[in-house]
PDB file of C-alpha atoms in Angstrom:
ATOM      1  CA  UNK H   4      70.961   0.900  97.735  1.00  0.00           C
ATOM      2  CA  UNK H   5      70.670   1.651 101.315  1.00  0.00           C
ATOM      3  CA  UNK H   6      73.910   2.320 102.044  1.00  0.00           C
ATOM      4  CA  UNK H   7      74.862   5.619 104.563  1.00  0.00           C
ATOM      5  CA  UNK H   8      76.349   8.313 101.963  1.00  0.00           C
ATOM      6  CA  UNK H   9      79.969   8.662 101.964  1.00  0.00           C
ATOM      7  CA  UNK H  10      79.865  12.450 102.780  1.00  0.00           C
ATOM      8  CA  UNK H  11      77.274  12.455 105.552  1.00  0.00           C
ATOM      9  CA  UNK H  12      76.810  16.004 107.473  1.00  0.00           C
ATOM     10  CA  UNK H  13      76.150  14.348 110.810  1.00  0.00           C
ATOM     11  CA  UNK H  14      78.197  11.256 111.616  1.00  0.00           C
ATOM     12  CA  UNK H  15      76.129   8.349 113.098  1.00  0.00           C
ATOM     13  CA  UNK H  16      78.614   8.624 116.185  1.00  0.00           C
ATOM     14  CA  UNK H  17      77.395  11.935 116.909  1.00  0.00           C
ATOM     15  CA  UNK H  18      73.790  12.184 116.560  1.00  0.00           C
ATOM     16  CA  UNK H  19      72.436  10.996 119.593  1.00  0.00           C
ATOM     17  CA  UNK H  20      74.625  13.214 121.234  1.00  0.00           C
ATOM     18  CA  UNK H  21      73.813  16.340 118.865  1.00  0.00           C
ATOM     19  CA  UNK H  22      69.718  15.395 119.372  1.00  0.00           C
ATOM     20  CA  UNK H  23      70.093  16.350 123.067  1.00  0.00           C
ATOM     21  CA  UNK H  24      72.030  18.874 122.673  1.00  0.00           C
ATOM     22  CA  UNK H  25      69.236  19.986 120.003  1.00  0.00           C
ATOM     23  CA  UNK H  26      66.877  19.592 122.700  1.00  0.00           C
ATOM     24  CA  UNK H  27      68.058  21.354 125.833  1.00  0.00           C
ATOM     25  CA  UNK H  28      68.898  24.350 123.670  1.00  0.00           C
ATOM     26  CA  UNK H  29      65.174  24.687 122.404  1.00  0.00           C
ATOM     27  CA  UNK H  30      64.286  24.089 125.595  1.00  0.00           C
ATOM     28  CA  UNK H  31      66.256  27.314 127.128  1.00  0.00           C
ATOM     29  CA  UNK H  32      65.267  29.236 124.034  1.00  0.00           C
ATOM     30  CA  UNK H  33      61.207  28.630 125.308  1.00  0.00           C
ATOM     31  CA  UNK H  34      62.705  29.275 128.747  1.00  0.00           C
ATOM     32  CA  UNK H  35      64.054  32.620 128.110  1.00  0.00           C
ATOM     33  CA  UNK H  36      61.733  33.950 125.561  1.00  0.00           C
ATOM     34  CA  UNK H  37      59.131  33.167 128.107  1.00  0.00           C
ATOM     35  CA  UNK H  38      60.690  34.991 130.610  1.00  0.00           C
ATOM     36  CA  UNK H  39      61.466  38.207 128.522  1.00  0.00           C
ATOM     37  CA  UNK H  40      58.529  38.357 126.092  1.00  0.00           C
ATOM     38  CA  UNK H  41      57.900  42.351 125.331  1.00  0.00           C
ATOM     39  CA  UNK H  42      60.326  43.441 128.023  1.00  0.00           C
ATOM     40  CA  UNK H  43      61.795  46.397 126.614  1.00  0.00           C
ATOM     41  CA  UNK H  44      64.421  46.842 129.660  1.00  0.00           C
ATOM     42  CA  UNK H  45      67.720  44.300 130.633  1.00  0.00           C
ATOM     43  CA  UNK H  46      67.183  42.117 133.132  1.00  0.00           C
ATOM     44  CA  UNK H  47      69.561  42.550 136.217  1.00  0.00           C
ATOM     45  CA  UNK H  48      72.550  39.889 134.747  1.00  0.00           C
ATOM     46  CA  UNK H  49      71.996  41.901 131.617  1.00  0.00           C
ATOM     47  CA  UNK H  50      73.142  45.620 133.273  1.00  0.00           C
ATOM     48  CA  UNK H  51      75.912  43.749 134.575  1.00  0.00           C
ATOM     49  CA  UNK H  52      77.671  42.675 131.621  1.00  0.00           C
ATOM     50  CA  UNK H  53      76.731  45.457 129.614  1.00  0.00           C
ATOM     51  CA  UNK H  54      77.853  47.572 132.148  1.00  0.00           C
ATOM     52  CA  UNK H  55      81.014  45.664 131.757  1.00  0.00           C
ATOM     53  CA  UNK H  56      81.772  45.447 128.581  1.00  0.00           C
ATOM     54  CA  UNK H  57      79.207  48.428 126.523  1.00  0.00           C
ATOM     55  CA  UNK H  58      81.313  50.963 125.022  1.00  0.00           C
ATOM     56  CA  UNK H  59      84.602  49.542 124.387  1.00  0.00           C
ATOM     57  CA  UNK H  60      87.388  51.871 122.966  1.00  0.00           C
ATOM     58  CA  UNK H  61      90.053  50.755 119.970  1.00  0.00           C
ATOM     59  CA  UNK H  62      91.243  48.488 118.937  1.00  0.00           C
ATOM     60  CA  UNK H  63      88.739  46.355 120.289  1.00  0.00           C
ATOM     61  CA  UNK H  64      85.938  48.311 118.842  1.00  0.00           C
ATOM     62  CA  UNK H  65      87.253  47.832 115.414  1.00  0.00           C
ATOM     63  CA  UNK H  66      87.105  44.012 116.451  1.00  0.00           C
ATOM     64  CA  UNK H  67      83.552  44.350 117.457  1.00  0.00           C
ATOM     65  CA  UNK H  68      82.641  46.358 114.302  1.00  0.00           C
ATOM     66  CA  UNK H  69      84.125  43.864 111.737  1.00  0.00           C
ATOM     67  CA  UNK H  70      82.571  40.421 113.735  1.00  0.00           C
ATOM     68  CA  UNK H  71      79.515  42.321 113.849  1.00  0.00           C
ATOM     69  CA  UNK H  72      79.586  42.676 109.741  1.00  0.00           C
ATOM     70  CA  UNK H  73      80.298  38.891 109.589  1.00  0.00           C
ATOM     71  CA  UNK H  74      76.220  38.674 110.290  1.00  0.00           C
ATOM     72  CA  UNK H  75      75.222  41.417 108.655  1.00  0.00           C
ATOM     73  CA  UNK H  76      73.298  40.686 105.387  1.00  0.00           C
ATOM     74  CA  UNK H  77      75.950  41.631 102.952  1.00  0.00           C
ATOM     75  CA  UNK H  78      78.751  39.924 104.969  1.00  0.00           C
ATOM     76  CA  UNK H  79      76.994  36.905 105.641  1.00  0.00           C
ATOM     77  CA  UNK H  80      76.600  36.624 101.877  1.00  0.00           C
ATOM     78  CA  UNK H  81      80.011  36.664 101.170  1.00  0.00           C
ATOM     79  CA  UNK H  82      81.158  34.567 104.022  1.00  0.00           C
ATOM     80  CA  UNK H  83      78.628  32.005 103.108  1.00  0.00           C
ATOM     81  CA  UNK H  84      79.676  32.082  99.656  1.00  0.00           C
ATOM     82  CA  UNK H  85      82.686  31.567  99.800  1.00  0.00           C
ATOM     83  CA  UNK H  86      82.749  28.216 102.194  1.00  0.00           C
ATOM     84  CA  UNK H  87      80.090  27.475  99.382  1.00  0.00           C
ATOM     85  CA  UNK H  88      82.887  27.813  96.582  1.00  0.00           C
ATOM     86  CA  UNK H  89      85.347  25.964  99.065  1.00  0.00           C
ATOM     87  CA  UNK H  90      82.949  22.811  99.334  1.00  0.00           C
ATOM     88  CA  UNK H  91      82.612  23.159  95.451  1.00  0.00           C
ATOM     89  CA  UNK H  92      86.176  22.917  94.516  1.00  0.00           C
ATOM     90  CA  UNK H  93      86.529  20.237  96.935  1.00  0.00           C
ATOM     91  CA  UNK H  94      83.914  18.040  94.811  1.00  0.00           C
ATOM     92  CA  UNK H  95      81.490  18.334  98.399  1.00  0.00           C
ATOM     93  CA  UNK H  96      78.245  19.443  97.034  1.00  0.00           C
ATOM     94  CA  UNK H  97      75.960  17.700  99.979  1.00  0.00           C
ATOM     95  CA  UNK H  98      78.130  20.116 102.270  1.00  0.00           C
ATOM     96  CA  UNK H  99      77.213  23.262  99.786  1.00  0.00           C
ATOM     97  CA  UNK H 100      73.714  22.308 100.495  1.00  0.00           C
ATOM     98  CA  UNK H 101      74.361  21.729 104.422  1.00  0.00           C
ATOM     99  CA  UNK H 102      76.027  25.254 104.921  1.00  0.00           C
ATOM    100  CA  UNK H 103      73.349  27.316 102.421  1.00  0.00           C
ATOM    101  CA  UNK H 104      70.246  25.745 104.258  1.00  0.00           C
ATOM    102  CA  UNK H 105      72.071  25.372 107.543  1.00  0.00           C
ATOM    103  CA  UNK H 106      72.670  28.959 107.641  1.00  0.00           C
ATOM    104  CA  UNK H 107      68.731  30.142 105.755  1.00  0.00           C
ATOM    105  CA  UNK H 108      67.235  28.091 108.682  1.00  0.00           C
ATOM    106  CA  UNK H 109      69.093  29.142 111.556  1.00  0.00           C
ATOM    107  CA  UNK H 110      68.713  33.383 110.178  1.00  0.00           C
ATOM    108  CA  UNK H 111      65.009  32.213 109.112  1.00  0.00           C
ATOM    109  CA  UNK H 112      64.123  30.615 112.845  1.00  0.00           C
ATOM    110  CA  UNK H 113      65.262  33.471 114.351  1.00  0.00           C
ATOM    111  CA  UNK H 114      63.283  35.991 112.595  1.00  0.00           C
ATOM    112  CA  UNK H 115      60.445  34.015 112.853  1.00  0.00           C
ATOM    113  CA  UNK H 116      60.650  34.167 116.753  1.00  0.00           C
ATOM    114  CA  UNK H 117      61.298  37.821 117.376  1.00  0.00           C
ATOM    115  CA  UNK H 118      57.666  38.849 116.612  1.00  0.00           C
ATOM    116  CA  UNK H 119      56.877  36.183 118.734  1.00  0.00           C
ATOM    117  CA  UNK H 120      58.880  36.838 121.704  1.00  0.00           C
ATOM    118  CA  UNK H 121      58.186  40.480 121.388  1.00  0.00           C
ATOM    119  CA  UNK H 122      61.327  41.803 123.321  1.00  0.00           C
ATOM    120  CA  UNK H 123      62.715  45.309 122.067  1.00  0.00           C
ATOM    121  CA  UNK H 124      66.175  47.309 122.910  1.00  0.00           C
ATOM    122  CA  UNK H 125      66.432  51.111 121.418  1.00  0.00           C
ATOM    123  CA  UNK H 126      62.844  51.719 120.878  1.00  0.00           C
ATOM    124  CA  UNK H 127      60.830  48.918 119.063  1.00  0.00           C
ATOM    125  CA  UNK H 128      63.484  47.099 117.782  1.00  0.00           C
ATOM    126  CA  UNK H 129      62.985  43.531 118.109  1.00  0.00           C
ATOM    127  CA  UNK H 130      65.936  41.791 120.134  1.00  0.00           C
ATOM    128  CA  UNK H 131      65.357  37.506 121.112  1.00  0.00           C
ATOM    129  CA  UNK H 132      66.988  36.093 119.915  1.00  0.00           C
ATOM    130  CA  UNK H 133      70.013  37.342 118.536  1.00  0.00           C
ATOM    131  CA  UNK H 134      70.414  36.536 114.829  1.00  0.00           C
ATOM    132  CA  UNK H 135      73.701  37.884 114.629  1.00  0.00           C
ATOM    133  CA  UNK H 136      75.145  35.083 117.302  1.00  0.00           C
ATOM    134  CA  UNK H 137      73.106  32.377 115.743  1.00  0.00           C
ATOM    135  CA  UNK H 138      74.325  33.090 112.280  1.00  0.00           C
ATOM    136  CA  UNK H 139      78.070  32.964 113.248  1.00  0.00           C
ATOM    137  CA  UNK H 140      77.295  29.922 115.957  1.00  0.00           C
ATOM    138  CA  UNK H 141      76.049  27.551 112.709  1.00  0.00           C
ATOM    139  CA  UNK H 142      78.625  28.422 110.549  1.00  0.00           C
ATOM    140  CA  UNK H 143      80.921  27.792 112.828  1.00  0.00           C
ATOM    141  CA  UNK H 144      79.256  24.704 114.096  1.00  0.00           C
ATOM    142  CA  UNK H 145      78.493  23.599 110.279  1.00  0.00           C
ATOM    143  CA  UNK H 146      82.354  24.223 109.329  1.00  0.00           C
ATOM    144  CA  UNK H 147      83.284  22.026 111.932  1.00  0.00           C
ATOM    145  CA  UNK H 148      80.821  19.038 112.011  1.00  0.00           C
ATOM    146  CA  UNK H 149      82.246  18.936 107.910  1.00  0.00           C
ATOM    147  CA  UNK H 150      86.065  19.441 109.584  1.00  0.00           C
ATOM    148  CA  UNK H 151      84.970  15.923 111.891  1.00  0.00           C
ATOM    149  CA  UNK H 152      83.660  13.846 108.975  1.00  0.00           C
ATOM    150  CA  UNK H 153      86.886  14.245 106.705  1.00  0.00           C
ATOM    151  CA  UNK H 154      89.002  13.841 109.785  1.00  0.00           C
ATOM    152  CA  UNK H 155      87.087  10.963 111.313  1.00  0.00           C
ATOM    153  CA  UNK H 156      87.033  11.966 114.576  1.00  0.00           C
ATOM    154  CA  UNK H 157      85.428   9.872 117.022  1.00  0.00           C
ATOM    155  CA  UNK H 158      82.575  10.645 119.164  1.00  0.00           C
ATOM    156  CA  UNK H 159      84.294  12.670 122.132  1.00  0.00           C
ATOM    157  CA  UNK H 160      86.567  13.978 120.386  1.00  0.00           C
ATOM    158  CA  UNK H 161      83.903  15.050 117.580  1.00  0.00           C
ATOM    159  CA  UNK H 162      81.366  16.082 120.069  1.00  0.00           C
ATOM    160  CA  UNK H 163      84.235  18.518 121.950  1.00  0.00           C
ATOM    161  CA  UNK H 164      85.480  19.720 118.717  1.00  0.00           C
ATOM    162  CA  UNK H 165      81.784  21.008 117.371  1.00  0.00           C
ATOM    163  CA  UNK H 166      80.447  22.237 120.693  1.00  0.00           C
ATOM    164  CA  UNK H 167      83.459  23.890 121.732  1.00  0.00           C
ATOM    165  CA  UNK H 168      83.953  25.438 118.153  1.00  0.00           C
ATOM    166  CA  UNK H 169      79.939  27.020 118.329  1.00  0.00           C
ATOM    167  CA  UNK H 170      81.064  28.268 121.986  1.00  0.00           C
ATOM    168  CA  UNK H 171      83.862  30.257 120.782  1.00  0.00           C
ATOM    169  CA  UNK H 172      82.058  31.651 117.273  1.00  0.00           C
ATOM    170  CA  UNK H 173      79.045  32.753 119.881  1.00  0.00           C
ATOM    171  CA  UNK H 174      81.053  34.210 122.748  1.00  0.00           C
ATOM    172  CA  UNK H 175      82.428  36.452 120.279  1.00  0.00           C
ATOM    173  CA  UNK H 176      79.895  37.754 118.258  1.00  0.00           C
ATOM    174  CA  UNK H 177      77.282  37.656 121.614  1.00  0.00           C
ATOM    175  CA  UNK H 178      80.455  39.833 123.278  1.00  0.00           C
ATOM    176  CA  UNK H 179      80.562  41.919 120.109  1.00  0.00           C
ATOM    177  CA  UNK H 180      76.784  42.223 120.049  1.00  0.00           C
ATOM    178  CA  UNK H 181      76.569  43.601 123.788  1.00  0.00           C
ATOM    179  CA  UNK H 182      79.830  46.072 123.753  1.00  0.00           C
ATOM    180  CA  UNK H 183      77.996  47.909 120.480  1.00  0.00           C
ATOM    181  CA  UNK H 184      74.620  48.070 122.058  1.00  0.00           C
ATOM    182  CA  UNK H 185      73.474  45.769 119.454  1.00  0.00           C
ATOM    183  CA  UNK H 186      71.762  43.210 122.256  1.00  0.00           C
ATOM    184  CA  UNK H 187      71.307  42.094 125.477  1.00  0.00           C
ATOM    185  CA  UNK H 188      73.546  39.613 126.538  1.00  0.00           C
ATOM    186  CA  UNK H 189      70.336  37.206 127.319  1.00  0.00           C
ATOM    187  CA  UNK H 190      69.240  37.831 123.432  1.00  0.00           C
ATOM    188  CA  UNK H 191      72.840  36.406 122.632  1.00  0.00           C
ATOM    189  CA  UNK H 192      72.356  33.153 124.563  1.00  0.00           C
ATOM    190  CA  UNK H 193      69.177  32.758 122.802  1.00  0.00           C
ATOM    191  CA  UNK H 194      70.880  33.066 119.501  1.00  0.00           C
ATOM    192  CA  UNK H 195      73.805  30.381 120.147  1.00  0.00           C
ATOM    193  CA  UNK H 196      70.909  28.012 121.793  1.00  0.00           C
ATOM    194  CA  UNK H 197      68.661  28.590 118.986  1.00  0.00           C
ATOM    195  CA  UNK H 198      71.878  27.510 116.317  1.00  0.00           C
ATOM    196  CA  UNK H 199      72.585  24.307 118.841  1.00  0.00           C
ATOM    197  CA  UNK H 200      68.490  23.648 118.371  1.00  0.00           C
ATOM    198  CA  UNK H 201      68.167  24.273 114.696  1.00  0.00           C
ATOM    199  CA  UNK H 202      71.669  22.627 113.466  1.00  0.00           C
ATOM    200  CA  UNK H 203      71.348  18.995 114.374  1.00  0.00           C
ATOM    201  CA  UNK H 204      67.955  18.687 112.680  1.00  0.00           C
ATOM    202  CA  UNK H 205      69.075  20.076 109.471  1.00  0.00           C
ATOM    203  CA  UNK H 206      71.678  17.839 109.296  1.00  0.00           C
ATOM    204  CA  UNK H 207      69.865  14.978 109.705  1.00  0.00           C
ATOM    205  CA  UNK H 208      67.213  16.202 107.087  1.00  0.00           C
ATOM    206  CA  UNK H 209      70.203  17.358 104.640  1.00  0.00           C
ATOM    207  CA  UNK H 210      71.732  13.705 105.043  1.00  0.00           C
ATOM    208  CA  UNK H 211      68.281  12.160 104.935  1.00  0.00           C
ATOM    209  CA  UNK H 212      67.415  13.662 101.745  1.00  0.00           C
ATOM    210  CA  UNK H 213      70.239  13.228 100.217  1.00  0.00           C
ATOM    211  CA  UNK H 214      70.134   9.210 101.022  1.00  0.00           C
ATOM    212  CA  UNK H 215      67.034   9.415  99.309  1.00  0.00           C
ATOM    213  CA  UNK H 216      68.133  10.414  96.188  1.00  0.00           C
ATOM    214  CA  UNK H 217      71.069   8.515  96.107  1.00  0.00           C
ATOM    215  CA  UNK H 218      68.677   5.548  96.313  1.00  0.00           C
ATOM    216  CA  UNK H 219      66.335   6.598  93.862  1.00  0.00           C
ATOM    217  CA  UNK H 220      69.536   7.091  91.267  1.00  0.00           C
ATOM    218  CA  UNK H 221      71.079   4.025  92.227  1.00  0.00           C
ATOM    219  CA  UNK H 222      67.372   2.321  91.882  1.00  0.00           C
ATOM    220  CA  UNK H 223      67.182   3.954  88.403  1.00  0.00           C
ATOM    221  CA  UNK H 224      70.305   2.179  87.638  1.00  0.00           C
ATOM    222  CA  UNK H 225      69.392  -1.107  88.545  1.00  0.00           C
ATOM    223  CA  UNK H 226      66.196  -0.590  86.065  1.00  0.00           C
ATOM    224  CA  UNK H 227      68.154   0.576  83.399  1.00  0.00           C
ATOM    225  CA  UNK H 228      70.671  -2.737  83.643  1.00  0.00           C
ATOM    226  CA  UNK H 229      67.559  -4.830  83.965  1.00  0.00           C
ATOM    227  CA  UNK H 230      66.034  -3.320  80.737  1.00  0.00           C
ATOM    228  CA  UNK H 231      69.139  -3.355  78.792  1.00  0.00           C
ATOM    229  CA  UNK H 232      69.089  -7.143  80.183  1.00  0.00           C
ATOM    230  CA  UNK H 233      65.029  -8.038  78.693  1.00  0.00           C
ATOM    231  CA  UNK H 234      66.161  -6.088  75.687  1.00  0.00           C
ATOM    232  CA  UNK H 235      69.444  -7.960  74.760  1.00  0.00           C
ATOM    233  CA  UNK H 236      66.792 -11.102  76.135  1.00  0.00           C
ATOM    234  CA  UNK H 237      64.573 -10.323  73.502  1.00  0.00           C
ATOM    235  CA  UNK H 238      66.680  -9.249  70.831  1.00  0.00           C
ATOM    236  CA  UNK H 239      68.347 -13.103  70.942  1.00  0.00           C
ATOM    237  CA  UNK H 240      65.746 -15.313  69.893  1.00  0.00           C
ATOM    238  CA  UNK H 241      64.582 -12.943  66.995  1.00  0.00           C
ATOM    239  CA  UNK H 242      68.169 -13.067  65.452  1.00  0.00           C
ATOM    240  CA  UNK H 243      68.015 -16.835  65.560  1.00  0.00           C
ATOM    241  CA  UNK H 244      64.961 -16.733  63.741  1.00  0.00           C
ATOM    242  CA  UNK H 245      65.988 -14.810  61.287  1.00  0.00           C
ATOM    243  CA  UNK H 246      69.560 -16.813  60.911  1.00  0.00           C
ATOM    244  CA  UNK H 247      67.399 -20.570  60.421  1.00  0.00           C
ATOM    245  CA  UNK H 248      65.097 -18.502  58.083  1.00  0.00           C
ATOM    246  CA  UNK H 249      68.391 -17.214  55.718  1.00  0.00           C
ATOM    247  CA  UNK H 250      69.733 -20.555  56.482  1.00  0.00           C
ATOM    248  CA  UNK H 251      66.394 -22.132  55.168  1.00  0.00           C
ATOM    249  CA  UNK H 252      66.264 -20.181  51.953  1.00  0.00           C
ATOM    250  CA  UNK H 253      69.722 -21.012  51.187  1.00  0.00           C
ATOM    251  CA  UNK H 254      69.019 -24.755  51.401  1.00  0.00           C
ATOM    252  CA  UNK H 255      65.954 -24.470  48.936  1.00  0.00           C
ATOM    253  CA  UNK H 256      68.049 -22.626  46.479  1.00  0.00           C
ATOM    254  CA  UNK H 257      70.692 -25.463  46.542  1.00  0.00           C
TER     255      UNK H 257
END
């Protein structure tokens, strides 16, 4: 009953590795959202690269445009959904579970720490961190710590394979997110560190509740084969009482 589940979100291999991860990246989300609470101007690195890269032209606009709809409310929905209905026709509903809270935790985390941070862009709209790059940094970090467990990847290659998979899916919604004026590019690092931070503990929580339930069922099954045991247990000797009784009345009326 205390087996590890079968479709575990985090792999044991990894989660030592993950938790520090998990930790550094709070740790520069603190850092940074100390150092720009209510600012309401880019810091010097941030004119830099927005100088650099704010108001691209075609066809890389049109890039920016549609990765920026990927964390937008409506396409964040249907991206979401349908991984969802992927893990569902693959018969994975602990990954449904990992990707729908995965993703409602990271969005939720960062909304919670905007107010808190207080940093604005374009008037008094809240910036740090970026919930744009962390929503498209966990998917893409969820998709492939799911990708490692069916391929059973070890631990460097796993570790590579997930980190290096969130660095891509944030570089290119943080880049997208500075060339359309959306965010700083600080507010973007605090959006991929704040998916790094919030990711690994979800998927320990999603695997640890799940192993909890499978024990309870399993523990539900044991009781039920130990009741069907007292009851066939019981049920024996009153069927031999009632045989010697018929056998009894038989032997009077001979």
């Amino acid at each position: 009953m205390t087996g590890r589940s079968a479709s575990e979100v985090l792999p044991p291999s990894l989660r030592v590795w993950f938790g520090l991860i998990a930790a550094l990246a709070a740790l520069v989300v603190v850092v940074f959202g100390a150092a720009y609470a209510d600012e309401s101007e880019p810091s010097a690195t941030d004119a830099r690269i927005w100088a650099a890269v704010d108001g691209v032209g075609p066809p890389w606009r049109h890039v920016a445009v549609v990765t920026d709809f990927l964390g937008e409310p409506v396409g964040a929905v249907l991206l979401v959904g349908a991984l969802v209905t992927g893990c569902l026709l693959l018969r994975d509903p602990h990954a449904a579970v990992f990707l729908v809270t995965g993703s409602g935790l990271t969005v939720g985390t960062t909304t919670l720490l905007k107010p808190v941070v207080g940093r604005t862009i374009h008037g008094d709209n809240l910036s740090y961190p970026s919930g744009h790059t962390a929503f498209l940094t966990a998917i893409a970090l969820m998709v492939s710590l799911l990708a490692t467990g069916r391929l059973g990847l070890g631990r460097a290659a796993g570790v590579a394979f997930v980190f290096a998979a969130g660095l891509v899916a944030g570089a290119v919604m943080g880049w997208a997110q500075v060339a359309l004026g959306s965010h700083y590019a600080t507010d973007t690092l605090g959006g991929w560190c704040t998916a790094l931070a919030v990711l690994p503990v979800t998927a320990w929580l999603v695997d640890r509740t799940t192993d909890r339930l499978d024990d309870r069922r399993a523990a539900r099954r044991v009781d039920r084969r130990v009741d069907r045991r007292a009851q066939r247990a019981a049920d024996r000797p009153a069927g031999r009482r009632t045989d010697r009784r018929v056998d009894a009345g038989r032997q009077e009326c001979r």
